[in-house]
C-alpha cells in the first residue's frame, strides 16, 4: 500500500514551506508469496505441457504422412515392376517378330524405348521412396540409426 499526503501552511498559501509525507507498507505474508510462486510454476508447467503435446502431435502427423507416402511409393514400385516385366516381354516378342519379318524396326525401337522408360520410372520411384524414408528418419531424430541399418544390409 502506498499513501502520499501534502500539507501546506494554513496562512493563505503565502508561506514558503510545505511538507509531503509518504507512507508505504508491504505485507510480507510468506504464504501469499509462496502461493503466487506455486501458481506461477503451475502455469509454467501447464504451458510447457501444452507445448510438448503440440510438438508431439505435429511430429506424429508428420510421421504419419511420411509412412503413407512410403507405402504409396512402395505400391507404385510393385506396379512398376509388373509394368517393367510386361514391357520386357513385349520388347522380346517384337524383336523375335522382327527377325521373323513380321515387325518393322520402328516397332522394335518403340518397344525398347517403352522398356527403357519403365526402367527410368521405377528407378525414380525407388529414389523418391528412399529419400522419403530418410526425411522421415531425420524428422524424428533417427537418421543415424537408419544409416547404420542400411550399411549393414
mmCIF file of N, CA and C in Angstrom, residues 14-146:
data_model
loop_
_atom_site.group_PDB
_atom_site.id
_atom_site.type_symbol
_atom_site.label_atom_id
_atom_site.label_comp_id
_atom_site.label_asym_id
_atom_site.label_seq_id
_atom_site.Cartn_x
_atom_site.Cartn_y
_atom_site.Cartn_z
ATOM 1 N N UNK A 14 0.672 31.724 1.492
ATOM 2 C CA UNK A 14 1.774 32.625 1.184
ATOM 3 C C UNK A 14 3.081 32.147 1.790
ATOM 4 N N UNK A 15 3.052 31.088 2.453
ATOM 5 C CA UNK A 15 4.260 30.604 3.103
ATOM 6 C C UNK A 15 5.193 29.914 2.125
ATOM 7 N N UNK A 16 6.397 29.789 2.575
ATOM 8 C CA UNK A 16 7.400 29.178 1.708
ATOM 9 C C UNK A 16 7.687 27.733 2.080
ATOM 10 N N UNK A 17 6.998 27.243 2.968
ATOM 11 C CA UNK A 17 7.290 25.865 3.360
ATOM 12 C C UNK A 17 6.060 24.985 3.156
ATOM 13 N N UNK A 18 6.346 23.802 2.825
ATOM 14 C CA UNK A 18 5.296 22.801 2.676
ATOM 15 C C UNK A 18 5.948 21.468 3.003
ATOM 16 N N UNK A 19 5.157 20.524 3.293
ATOM 17 C CA UNK A 19 5.718 19.203 3.583
ATOM 18 C C UNK A 19 4.890 18.132 2.869
ATOM 19 N N UNK A 20 5.580 17.111 2.480
ATOM 20 C CA UNK A 20 4.915 15.978 1.839
ATOM 21 C C UNK A 20 5.295 14.762 2.636
ATOM 22 N N UNK A 21 4.312 13.970 2.947
ATOM 23 C CA UNK A 21 4.556 12.729 3.670
ATOM 24 C C UNK A 21 4.260 11.539 2.768
ATOM 25 N N UNK A 22 5.107 10.582 2.841
ATOM 26 C CA UNK A 22 4.954 9.388 2.029
ATOM 27 C C UNK A 22 4.962 8.193 2.959
ATOM 28 N N UNK A 23 3.937 7.384 2.839
ATOM 29 C CA UNK A 23 3.829 6.216 3.694
ATOM 30 C C UNK A 23 3.678 4.982 2.808
ATOM 31 N N UNK A 24 4.484 3.995 3.074
ATOM 32 C CA UNK A 24 4.364 2.741 2.326
ATOM 33 C C UNK A 24 4.239 1.596 3.296
ATOM 34 N N UNK A 25 3.609 0.548 2.810
ATOM 35 C CA UNK A 25 3.540 -0.664 3.621
ATOM 36 C C UNK A 25 3.551 -1.863 2.676
ATOM 37 N N UNK A 26 4.128 -2.928 3.144
ATOM 38 C CA UNK A 26 4.226 -4.136 2.342
ATOM 39 C C UNK A 26 3.899 -5.297 3.247
ATOM 40 N N UNK A 27 3.028 -6.148 2.759
ATOM 41 C CA UNK A 27 2.624 -7.322 3.526
ATOM 42 C C UNK A 27 3.581 -8.458 3.203
ATOM 43 N N UNK A 28 4.342 -8.888 4.165
ATOM 44 C CA UNK A 28 5.323 -9.943 3.975
ATOM 45 C C UNK A 28 4.777 -11.303 4.394
ATOM 46 N N UNK A 29 3.560 -11.547 4.062
ATOM 47 C CA UNK A 29 2.953 -12.828 4.402
ATOM 48 C C UNK A 29 3.585 -13.906 3.514
ATOM 49 N N UNK A 30 4.338 -14.801 4.084
ATOM 50 C CA UNK A 30 5.090 -15.811 3.338
ATOM 51 C C UNK A 30 4.173 -16.747 2.567
ATOM 52 N N UNK A 31 3.029 -17.020 3.112
ATOM 53 C CA UNK A 31 2.143 -17.936 2.408
ATOM 54 C C UNK A 31 1.625 -17.303 1.122
ATOM 55 N N UNK A 32 1.428 -16.003 1.111
ATOM 56 C CA UNK A 32 0.963 -15.326 -0.101
ATOM 57 C C UNK A 32 2.040 -15.342 -1.181
ATOM 58 N N UNK A 33 3.291 -15.106 -0.803
ATOM 59 C CA UNK A 33 4.398 -15.099 -1.758
ATOM 60 C C UNK A 33 4.621 -16.505 -2.315
ATOM 61 N N UNK A 34 4.658 -17.498 -1.451
ATOM 62 C CA UNK A 34 4.866 -18.863 -1.928
ATOM 63 C C UNK A 34 3.665 -19.345 -2.734
ATOM 64 N N UNK A 35 2.492 -18.881 -2.407
ATOM 65 C CA UNK A 35 1.296 -19.232 -3.170
ATOM 66 C C UNK A 35 1.365 -18.694 -4.584
ATOM 67 N N UNK A 36 1.839 -17.467 -4.721
ATOM 68 C CA UNK A 36 1.991 -16.885 -6.058
ATOM 69 C C UNK A 36 3.074 -17.612 -6.850
ATOM 70 N N UNK A 37 4.161 -17.947 -6.181
ATOM 71 C CA UNK A 37 5.239 -18.672 -6.857
ATOM 72 C C UNK A 37 4.756 -20.049 -7.294
ATOM 73 N N UNK A 38 3.999 -20.703 -6.445
ATOM 74 C CA UNK A 38 3.450 -22.012 -6.795
ATOM 75 C C UNK A 38 2.493 -21.894 -7.975
ATOM 76 N N UNK A 39 1.656 -20.875 -7.933
ATOM 77 C CA UNK A 39 0.707 -20.668 -9.025
ATOM 78 C C UNK A 39 1.450 -20.373 -10.337
ATOM 79 N N UNK A 40 2.493 -19.557 -10.285
ATOM 80 C CA UNK A 40 3.275 -19.253 -11.483
ATOM 81 C C UNK A 40 3.961 -20.508 -12.014
ATOM 82 N N UNK A 41 4.489 -21.327 -11.114
ATOM 83 C CA UNK A 41 5.146 -22.567 -11.530
ATOM 84 C C UNK A 41 4.143 -23.529 -12.163
ATOM 85 N N UNK A 42 2.943 -23.597 -11.616
ATOM 86 C CA UNK A 42 1.907 -24.458 -12.184
ATOM 87 C C UNK A 42 1.511 -23.975 -13.580
ATOM 88 N N UNK A 43 1.427 -22.670 -13.753
ATOM 89 C CA UNK A 43 1.104 -22.123 -15.070
ATOM 90 C C UNK A 43 2.228 -22.394 -16.072
ATOM 91 N N UNK A 44 3.479 -22.275 -15.614
ATOM 92 C CA UNK A 44 4.616 -22.591 -16.487
ATOM 93 C C UNK A 44 4.592 -24.065 -16.887
ATOM 94 N N UNK A 45 4.277 -24.937 -15.938
ATOM 95 C CA UNK A 45 4.190 -26.368 -16.218
ATOM 96 C C UNK A 45 3.078 -26.654 -17.225
ATOM 97 N N UNK A 46 1.929 -26.023 -17.033
ATOM 98 C CA UNK A 46 0.812 -26.227 -17.959
ATOM 99 C C UNK A 46 1.176 -25.751 -19.367
ATOM 100 N N UNK A 47 1.859 -24.627 -19.450
ATOM 101 C CA UNK A 47 2.271 -24.105 -20.763
ATOM 102 C C UNK A 47 3.286 -25.040 -21.422
ATOM 103 N N UNK A 48 4.244 -25.530 -20.654
ATOM 104 C CA UNK A 48 5.254 -26.442 -21.200
ATOM 105 C C UNK A 48 4.618 -27.763 -21.635
ATOM 106 N N UNK A 49 3.677 -28.257 -20.856
ATOM 107 C CA UNK A 49 2.980 -29.490 -21.210
ATOM 108 C C UNK A 49 2.183 -29.309 -22.495
ATOM 109 N N UNK A 50 1.519 -28.191 -22.604
ATOM 110 C CA UNK A 50 0.743 -27.899 -23.814
ATOM 111 C C UNK A 50 1.650 -27.800 -25.035
ATOM 112 N N UNK A 51 2.786 -27.147 -24.888
ATOM 113 C CA UNK A 51 3.746 -27.024 -25.984
ATOM 114 C C UNK A 51 4.291 -28.398 -26.378
ATOM 115 N N UNK A 52 4.597 -29.225 -25.386
ATOM 116 C CA UNK A 52 5.109 -30.563 -25.653
ATOM 117 C C UNK A 52 4.073 -31.391 -26.414
ATOM 118 N N UNK A 53 2.816 -31.310 -26.010
ATOM 119 C CA UNK A 53 1.760 -32.049 -26.706
ATOM 120 C C UNK A 53 1.598 -31.570 -28.137
ATOM 121 N N UNK A 54 1.710 -30.275 -28.340
ATOM 122 C CA UNK A 54 1.599 -29.728 -29.701
ATOM 123 C C UNK A 54 2.737 -30.231 -30.581
ATOM 124 N N UNK A 55 3.951 -30.266 -30.036
ATOM 125 C CA UNK A 55 5.103 -30.760 -30.796
ATOM 126 C C UNK A 55 4.928 -32.258 -31.085
ATOM 127 N N UNK A 56 4.454 -33.017 -30.099
ATOM 128 C CA UNK A 56 4.230 -34.449 -30.304
ATOM 129 C C UNK A 56 3.194 -34.681 -31.402
ATOM 130 N N UNK A 57 2.091 -33.920 -31.378
ATOM 131 C CA UNK A 57 1.060 -34.067 -32.409
ATOM 132 C C UNK A 57 1.610 -33.727 -33.791
ATOM 133 N N UNK A 58 2.398 -32.661 -33.859
ATOM 134 C CA UNK A 58 2.980 -32.270 -35.144
ATOM 135 C C UNK A 58 3.898 -33.362 -35.671
ATOM 136 N N UNK A 59 4.741 -33.917 -34.791
ATOM 137 C CA UNK A 59 5.642 -34.996 -35.214
ATOM 138 C C UNK A 59 4.869 -36.251 -35.615
ATOM 139 N N UNK A 60 3.823 -36.581 -34.863
ATOM 140 C CA UNK A 60 3.013 -37.748 -35.204
ATOM 141 C C UNK A 60 2.343 -37.567 -36.565
ATOM 142 N N UNK A 61 1.787 -36.385 -36.799
ATOM 143 C CA UNK A 61 1.151 -36.120 -38.088
ATOM 144 C C UNK A 61 2.173 -36.170 -39.223
ATOM 145 N N UNK A 62 3.329 -35.579 -38.985
ATOM 146 C CA UNK A 62 4.384 -35.574 -39.999
ATOM 147 C C UNK A 62 4.845 -37.000 -40.291
ATOM 148 N N UNK A 63 5.035 -37.788 -39.254
ATOM 149 C CA UNK A 63 5.483 -39.173 -39.430
ATOM 150 C C UNK A 63 4.400 -40.000 -40.120
ATOM 151 N N UNK A 64 3.139 -39.787 -39.751
ATOM 152 C CA UNK A 64 2.036 -40.492 -40.394
ATOM 153 C C UNK A 64 2.017 -40.190 -41.897
ATOM 154 N N UNK A 65 2.254 -38.940 -42.243
ATOM 155 C CA UNK A 65 2.302 -38.540 -43.653
ATOM 156 C C UNK A 65 3.457 -39.231 -44.367
ATOM 157 N N UNK A 66 4.620 -39.277 -43.723
ATOM 158 C CA UNK A 66 5.768 -39.952 -44.323
ATOM 159 C C UNK A 66 5.484 -41.451 -44.539
ATOM 160 N N UNK A 67 4.869 -42.078 -43.549
ATOM 161 C CA UNK A 67 4.561 -43.506 -43.661
ATOM 162 C C UNK A 67 3.601 -43.742 -44.828
ATOM 163 N N UNK A 68 2.589 -42.895 -44.953
ATOM 164 C CA UNK A 68 1.644 -43.033 -46.065
ATOM 165 C C UNK A 68 2.346 -42.843 -47.412
ATOM 166 N N UNK A 69 3.258 -41.871 -47.470
ATOM 167 C CA UNK A 69 3.993 -41.647 -48.713
ATOM 168 C C UNK A 69 4.863 -42.845 -49.066
ATOM 169 N N UNK A 70 5.548 -43.400 -48.078
ATOM 170 C CA UNK A 70 6.416 -44.558 -48.322
ATOM 171 C C UNK A 70 5.576 -45.750 -48.779
ATOM 172 N N UNK A 71 4.434 -45.971 -48.129
ATOM 173 C CA UNK A 71 3.564 -47.076 -48.533
ATOM 174 C C UNK A 71 3.058 -46.883 -49.960
ATOM 175 N N UNK A 72 2.669 -45.669 -50.271
ATOM 176 C CA UNK A 72 2.180 -45.371 -51.619
ATOM 177 C C UNK A 72 3.277 -45.584 -52.657
ATOM 178 N N UNK A 73 4.481 -45.127 -52.345
ATOM 179 C CA UNK A 73 5.590 -45.305 -53.277
ATOM 180 C C UNK A 73 5.961 -46.780 -53.430
ATOM 181 N N UNK A 74 5.873 -47.544 -52.349
ATOM 182 C CA UNK A 74 6.164 -48.982 -52.426
ATOM 183 C C UNK A 74 5.120 -49.678 -53.297
ATOM 184 N N UNK A 75 3.859 -49.278 -53.179
ATOM 185 C CA UNK A 75 2.801 -49.835 -54.025
ATOM 186 C C UNK A 75 3.048 -49.476 -55.485
ATOM 187 N N UNK A 76 3.460 -48.237 -55.718
ATOM 188 C CA UNK A 76 3.779 -47.804 -57.082
ATOM 189 C C UNK A 76 4.948 -48.606 -57.636
ATOM 190 N N UNK A 77 5.947 -48.863 -56.804
ATOM 191 C CA UNK A 77 7.097 -49.669 -57.247
ATOM 192 C C UNK A 77 6.668 -51.073 -57.660
ATOM 193 N N UNK A 78 5.762 -51.658 -56.890
ATOM 194 C CA UNK A 78 5.281 -53.008 -57.228
ATOM 195 C C UNK A 78 4.557 -52.994 -58.574
ATOM 196 N N UNK A 79 3.744 -51.981 -58.783
ATOM 197 C CA UNK A 79 3.043 -51.865 -60.066
ATOM 198 C C UNK A 79 4.035 -51.638 -61.206
ATOM 199 N N UNK A 80 5.061 -50.859 -60.944
ATOM 200 C CA UNK A 80 6.069 -50.596 -61.966
ATOM 201 C C UNK A 80 6.891 -51.840 -62.279
ATOM 202 N N UNK A 81 7.078 -52.707 -61.283
ATOM 203 C CA UNK A 81 7.763 -53.983 -61.544
ATOM 204 C C UNK A 81 6.976 -54.798 -62.576
ATOM 205 N N UNK A 82 5.662 -54.848 -62.370
ATOM 206 C CA UNK A 82 4.813 -55.578 -63.324
ATOM 207 C C UNK A 82 4.861 -54.926 -64.706
ATOM 208 N N UNK A 83 4.808 -53.609 -64.723
ATOM 209 C CA UNK A 83 4.868 -52.889 -65.997
ATOM 210 C C UNK A 83 6.204 -53.135 -66.698
ATOM 211 N N UNK A 84 7.258 -53.160 -65.916
ATOM 212 C CA UNK A 84 8.586 -53.414 -66.472
ATOM 213 C C UNK A 84 8.672 -54.824 -67.050
ATOM 214 N N UNK A 85 8.126 -55.792 -66.322
ATOM 215 C CA UNK A 85 8.114 -57.173 -66.821
ATOM 216 C C UNK A 85 7.328 -57.265 -68.133
ATOM 217 N N UNK A 86 6.180 -56.602 -68.168
ATOM 218 C CA UNK A 86 5.365 -56.629 -69.387
ATOM 219 C C UNK A 86 6.074 -55.935 -70.548
ATOM 220 N N UNK A 87 6.724 -54.822 -70.271
ATOM 221 C CA UNK A 87 7.446 -54.100 -71.324
ATOM 222 C C UNK A 87 8.590 -54.951 -71.869
ATOM 223 N N UNK A 88 9.230 -55.726 -70.994
ATOM 224 C CA UNK A 88 10.318 -56.592 -71.446
ATOM 225 C C UNK A 88 9.780 -57.729 -72.318
ATOM 226 N N UNK A 89 8.641 -58.293 -71.942
ATOM 227 C CA UNK A 89 8.035 -59.356 -72.740
ATOM 228 C C UNK A 89 7.670 -58.818 -74.126
ATOM 229 N N UNK A 90 7.081 -57.627 -74.170
ATOM 230 C CA UNK A 90 6.712 -57.016 -75.448
ATOM 231 C C UNK A 90 7.957 -56.751 -76.289
ATOM 232 N N UNK A 91 8.989 -56.221 -75.666
ATOM 233 C CA UNK A 91 10.235 -55.926 -76.391
ATOM 234 C C UNK A 91 10.829 -57.193 -77.001
ATOM 235 N N UNK A 92 10.922 -58.252 -76.213
ATOM 236 C CA UNK A 92 11.478 -59.517 -76.716
ATOM 237 C C UNK A 92 10.602 -60.103 -77.827
ATOM 238 N N UNK A 93 9.310 -59.998 -77.632
ATOM 239 C CA UNK A 93 8.385 -60.505 -78.652
ATOM 240 C C UNK A 93 8.542 -59.737 -79.964
ATOM 241 N N UNK A 94 8.644 -58.420 -79.861
ATOM 242 C CA UNK A 94 8.815 -57.601 -81.072
ATOM 243 C C UNK A 94 10.156 -57.894 -81.756
ATOM 244 N N UNK A 95 11.187 -58.156 -80.967
ATOM 245 C CA UNK A 95 12.488 -58.497 -81.561
ATOM 246 C C UNK A 95 12.392 -59.814 -82.341
ATOM 247 N N UNK A 96 11.716 -60.810 -81.734
ATOM 248 C CA UNK A 96 11.554 -62.098 -82.412
ATOM 249 C C UNK A 96 10.709 -61.949 -83.681
ATOM 250 N N UNK A 97 9.658 -61.131 -83.571
ATOM 251 C CA UNK A 97 8.803 -60.915 -84.735
ATOM 252 C C UNK A 97 9.542 -60.141 -85.828
ATOM 253 N N UNK A 98 10.445 -59.254 -85.421
ATOM 254 C CA UNK A 98 11.241 -58.512 -86.414
ATOM 255 C C UNK A 98 12.166 -59.467 -87.174
ATOM 256 N N UNK A 99 12.796 -60.367 -86.404
ATOM 257 C CA UNK A 99 13.679 -61.347 -87.020
ATOM 258 C C UNK A 99 12.882 -62.230 -87.996
ATOM 259 N N UNK A 100 11.640 -62.523 -87.642
ATOM 260 C CA UNK A 100 10.791 -63.353 -88.492
ATOM 261 C C UNK A 100 10.162 -62.562 -89.632
ATOM 262 N N UNK A 101 10.389 -61.256 -89.656
ATOM 263 C CA UNK A 101 9.864 -60.421 -90.718
ATOM 264 C C UNK A 101 8.453 -59.931 -90.502
ATOM 265 N N UNK A 102 7.905 -60.084 -89.321
ATOM 266 C CA UNK A 102 6.529 -59.675 -89.053
ATOM 267 C C UNK A 102 6.433 -58.267 -88.444
ATOM 268 N N UNK A 103 7.512 -57.717 -87.972
ATOM 269 C CA UNK A 103 7.530 -56.370 -87.359
ATOM 270 C C UNK A 103 8.557 -55.513 -88.066
ATOM 271 N N UNK A 104 8.282 -54.215 -88.000
ATOM 272 C CA UNK A 104 9.233 -53.270 -88.571
ATOM 273 C C UNK A 104 10.216 -52.829 -87.487
ATOM 274 N N UNK A 105 11.317 -52.256 -87.917
ATOM 275 C CA UNK A 105 12.342 -51.795 -86.984
ATOM 276 C C UNK A 105 11.793 -50.720 -86.048
ATOM 277 N N UNK A 106 10.936 -49.856 -86.523
ATOM 278 C CA UNK A 106 10.372 -48.799 -85.684
ATOM 279 C C UNK A 106 9.562 -49.384 -84.523
ATOM 280 N N UNK A 107 8.903 -50.535 -84.742
ATOM 281 C CA UNK A 107 8.155 -51.197 -83.662
ATOM 282 C C UNK A 107 9.101 -51.719 -82.587
ATOM 283 N N UNK A 108 10.205 -52.309 -83.038
ATOM 284 C CA UNK A 108 11.198 -52.835 -82.090
ATOM 285 C C UNK A 108 11.804 -51.692 -81.286
ATOM 286 N N UNK A 109 12.134 -50.606 -81.958
ATOM 287 C CA UNK A 109 12.729 -49.454 -81.256
ATOM 288 C C UNK A 109 11.728 -48.810 -80.299
ATOM 289 N N UNK A 110 10.476 -48.738 -80.683
ATOM 290 C CA UNK A 110 9.439 -48.175 -79.791
ATOM 291 C C UNK A 110 9.264 -49.037 -78.545
ATOM 292 N N UNK A 111 9.281 -50.361 -78.734
ATOM 293 C CA UNK A 111 9.133 -51.250 -77.572
ATOM 294 C C UNK A 111 10.359 -51.158 -76.664
ATOM 295 N N UNK A 112 11.521 -50.990 -77.265
ATOM 296 C CA UNK A 112 12.738 -50.822 -76.462
ATOM 297 C C UNK A 112 12.675 -49.509 -75.680
ATOM 298 N N UNK A 113 12.147 -48.465 -76.316
ATOM 299 C CA UNK A 113 12.003 -47.172 -75.633
ATOM 300 C C UNK A 113 11.006 -47.282 -74.479
ATOM 301 N N UNK A 114 9.911 -48.005 -74.681
ATOM 302 C CA UNK A 114 8.927 -48.207 -73.602
ATOM 303 C C UNK A 114 9.559 -48.949 -72.426
ATOM 304 N N UNK A 115 10.371 -49.957 -72.739
ATOM 305 C CA UNK A 115 11.075 -50.712 -71.695
ATOM 306 C C UNK A 115 12.033 -49.805 -70.936
ATOM 307 N N UNK A 116 12.772 -48.997 -71.652
ATOM 308 C CA UNK A 116 13.714 -48.045 -71.043
ATOM 309 C C UNK A 116 12.964 -47.049 -70.156
ATOM 310 N N UNK A 117 11.850 -46.492 -70.641
ATOM 311 C CA UNK A 117 11.058 -45.546 -69.846
ATOM 312 C C UNK A 117 10.526 -46.188 -68.570
ATOM 313 N N UNK A 118 10.112 -47.445 -68.677
ATOM 314 C CA UNK A 118 9.627 -48.163 -67.495
ATOM 315 C C UNK A 118 10.753 -48.340 -66.471
ATOM 316 N N UNK A 119 11.960 -48.615 -66.946
ATOM 317 C CA UNK A 119 13.104 -48.739 -66.031
ATOM 318 C C UNK A 119 13.383 -47.410 -65.330
ATOM 319 N N UNK A 120 13.358 -46.320 -66.082
ATOM 320 C CA UNK A 120 13.619 -44.993 -65.505
ATOM 321 C C UNK A 120 12.552 -44.641 -64.474
ATOM 322 N N UNK A 121 11.288 -44.901 -64.791
ATOM 323 C CA UNK A 121 10.199 -44.622 -63.840
ATOM 324 C C UNK A 121 10.379 -45.404 -62.547
ATOM 325 N N UNK A 122 10.760 -46.663 -62.660
ATOM 326 C CA UNK A 122 10.963 -47.489 -61.466
ATOM 327 C C UNK A 122 12.117 -46.956 -60.619
ATOM 328 N N UNK A 123 13.194 -46.564 -61.266
ATOM 329 C CA UNK A 123 14.341 -46.006 -60.541
ATOM 330 C C UNK A 123 13.958 -44.697 -59.861
ATOM 331 N N UNK A 124 13.218 -43.849 -60.551
ATOM 332 C CA UNK A 124 12.776 -42.578 -59.962
ATOM 333 C C UNK A 124 11.899 -42.810 -58.735
ATOM 334 N N UNK A 125 10.984 -43.751 -58.836
ATOM 335 C CA UNK A 125 10.095 -44.049 -57.705
ATOM 336 C C UNK A 125 10.889 -44.618 -56.537
ATOM 337 N N UNK A 126 11.835 -45.486 -56.819
ATOM 338 C CA UNK A 126 12.695 -46.040 -55.772
ATOM 339 C C UNK A 126 13.457 -44.914 -55.066
ATOM 340 N N UNK A 127 14.031 -44.009 -55.849
ATOM 341 C CA UNK A 127 14.769 -42.886 -55.255
ATOM 342 C C UNK A 127 13.862 -42.024 -54.382
ATOM 343 N N UNK A 128 12.648 -41.752 -54.845
ATOM 344 C CA UNK A 128 11.711 -40.950 -54.045
ATOM 345 C C UNK A 128 11.356 -41.655 -52.742
ATOM 346 N N UNK A 129 11.170 -42.981 -52.803
ATOM 347 C CA UNK A 129 10.837 -43.735 -51.586
ATOM 348 C C UNK A 129 11.984 -43.683 -50.590
ATOM 349 N N UNK A 130 13.208 -43.885 -51.064
ATOM 350 C CA UNK A 130 14.372 -43.852 -50.169
ATOM 351 C C UNK A 130 14.541 -42.457 -49.566
ATOM 352 N N UNK A 131 14.393 -41.420 -50.368
ATOM 353 C CA UNK A 131 14.510 -40.047 -49.860
ATOM 354 C C UNK A 131 13.441 -39.774 -48.814
ATOM 355 N N UNK A 132 12.231 -40.254 -49.041
ATOM 356 C CA UNK A 132 11.151 -40.058 -48.075
ATOM 357 C C UNK A 132 11.460 -40.790 -46.775
ATOM 358 N N UNK A 133 12.017 -41.986 -46.865
ATOM 359 C CA UNK A 133 12.398 -42.720 -45.655
ATOM 360 C C UNK A 133 13.455 -41.956 -44.865
ATOM 361 N N UNK A 134 14.425 -41.398 -45.561
ATOM 362 C CA UNK A 134 15.474 -40.635 -44.877
ATOM 363 C C UNK A 134 14.910 -39.350 -44.263
ATOM 364 N N UNK A 135 14.007 -38.681 -44.963
ATOM 365 C CA UNK A 135 13.384 -37.472 -44.414
ATOM 366 C C UNK A 135 12.575 -37.806 -43.171
ATOM 367 N N UNK A 136 11.876 -38.917 -43.195
ATOM 368 C CA UNK A 136 11.098 -39.347 -42.027
ATOM 369 C C UNK A 136 12.020 -39.634 -40.850
ATOM 370 N N UNK A 137 13.101 -40.343 -41.120
ATOM 371 C CA UNK A 137 14.064 -40.664 -40.050
ATOM 372 C C UNK A 137 14.682 -39.395 -39.484
ATOM 373 N N UNK A 138 14.989 -38.448 -40.348
ATOM 374 C CA UNK A 138 15.580 -37.190 -39.884
ATOM 375 C C UNK A 138 14.588 -36.410 -39.035
ATOM 376 N N UNK A 139 13.322 -36.406 -39.412
ATOM 377 C CA UNK A 139 12.333 -35.612 -38.684
ATOM 378 C C UNK A 139 12.107 -36.114 -37.266
ATOM 379 N N UNK A 140 12.349 -37.393 -37.020
ATOM 380 C CA UNK A 140 12.177 -37.932 -35.670
ATOM 381 C C UNK A 140 13.503 -38.218 -34.982
ATOM 382 N N UNK A 141 14.599 -37.763 -35.591
ATOM 383 C CA UNK A 141 15.898 -37.887 -34.945
ATOM 384 C C UNK A 141 16.506 -39.271 -35.016
ATOM 385 N N UNK A 142 16.150 -40.053 -36.031
ATOM 386 C CA UNK A 142 16.676 -41.410 -36.133
ATOM 387 C C UNK A 142 17.470 -41.619 -37.421
ATOM 388 N N UNK A 143 17.970 -40.553 -37.996
ATOM 389 C CA UNK A 143 18.705 -40.659 -39.257
ATOM 390 C C UNK A 143 19.956 -41.517 -39.093
ATOM 391 N N UNK A 144 20.667 -41.342 -38.001
ATOM 392 C CA UNK A 144 21.871 -42.140 -37.758
ATOM 393 C C UNK A 144 21.560 -43.625 -37.691
ATOM 394 N N UNK A 145 20.482 -43.979 -37.019
ATOM 395 C CA UNK A 145 20.091 -45.393 -36.918
ATOM 396 C C UNK A 145 19.742 -45.964 -38.279
ATOM 397 N N UNK A 146 19.057 -45.168 -39.111
ATOM 398 C CA UNK A 146 18.699 -45.636 -40.452
ATOM 399 C C UNK A 146 19.943 -45.842 -41.305
#
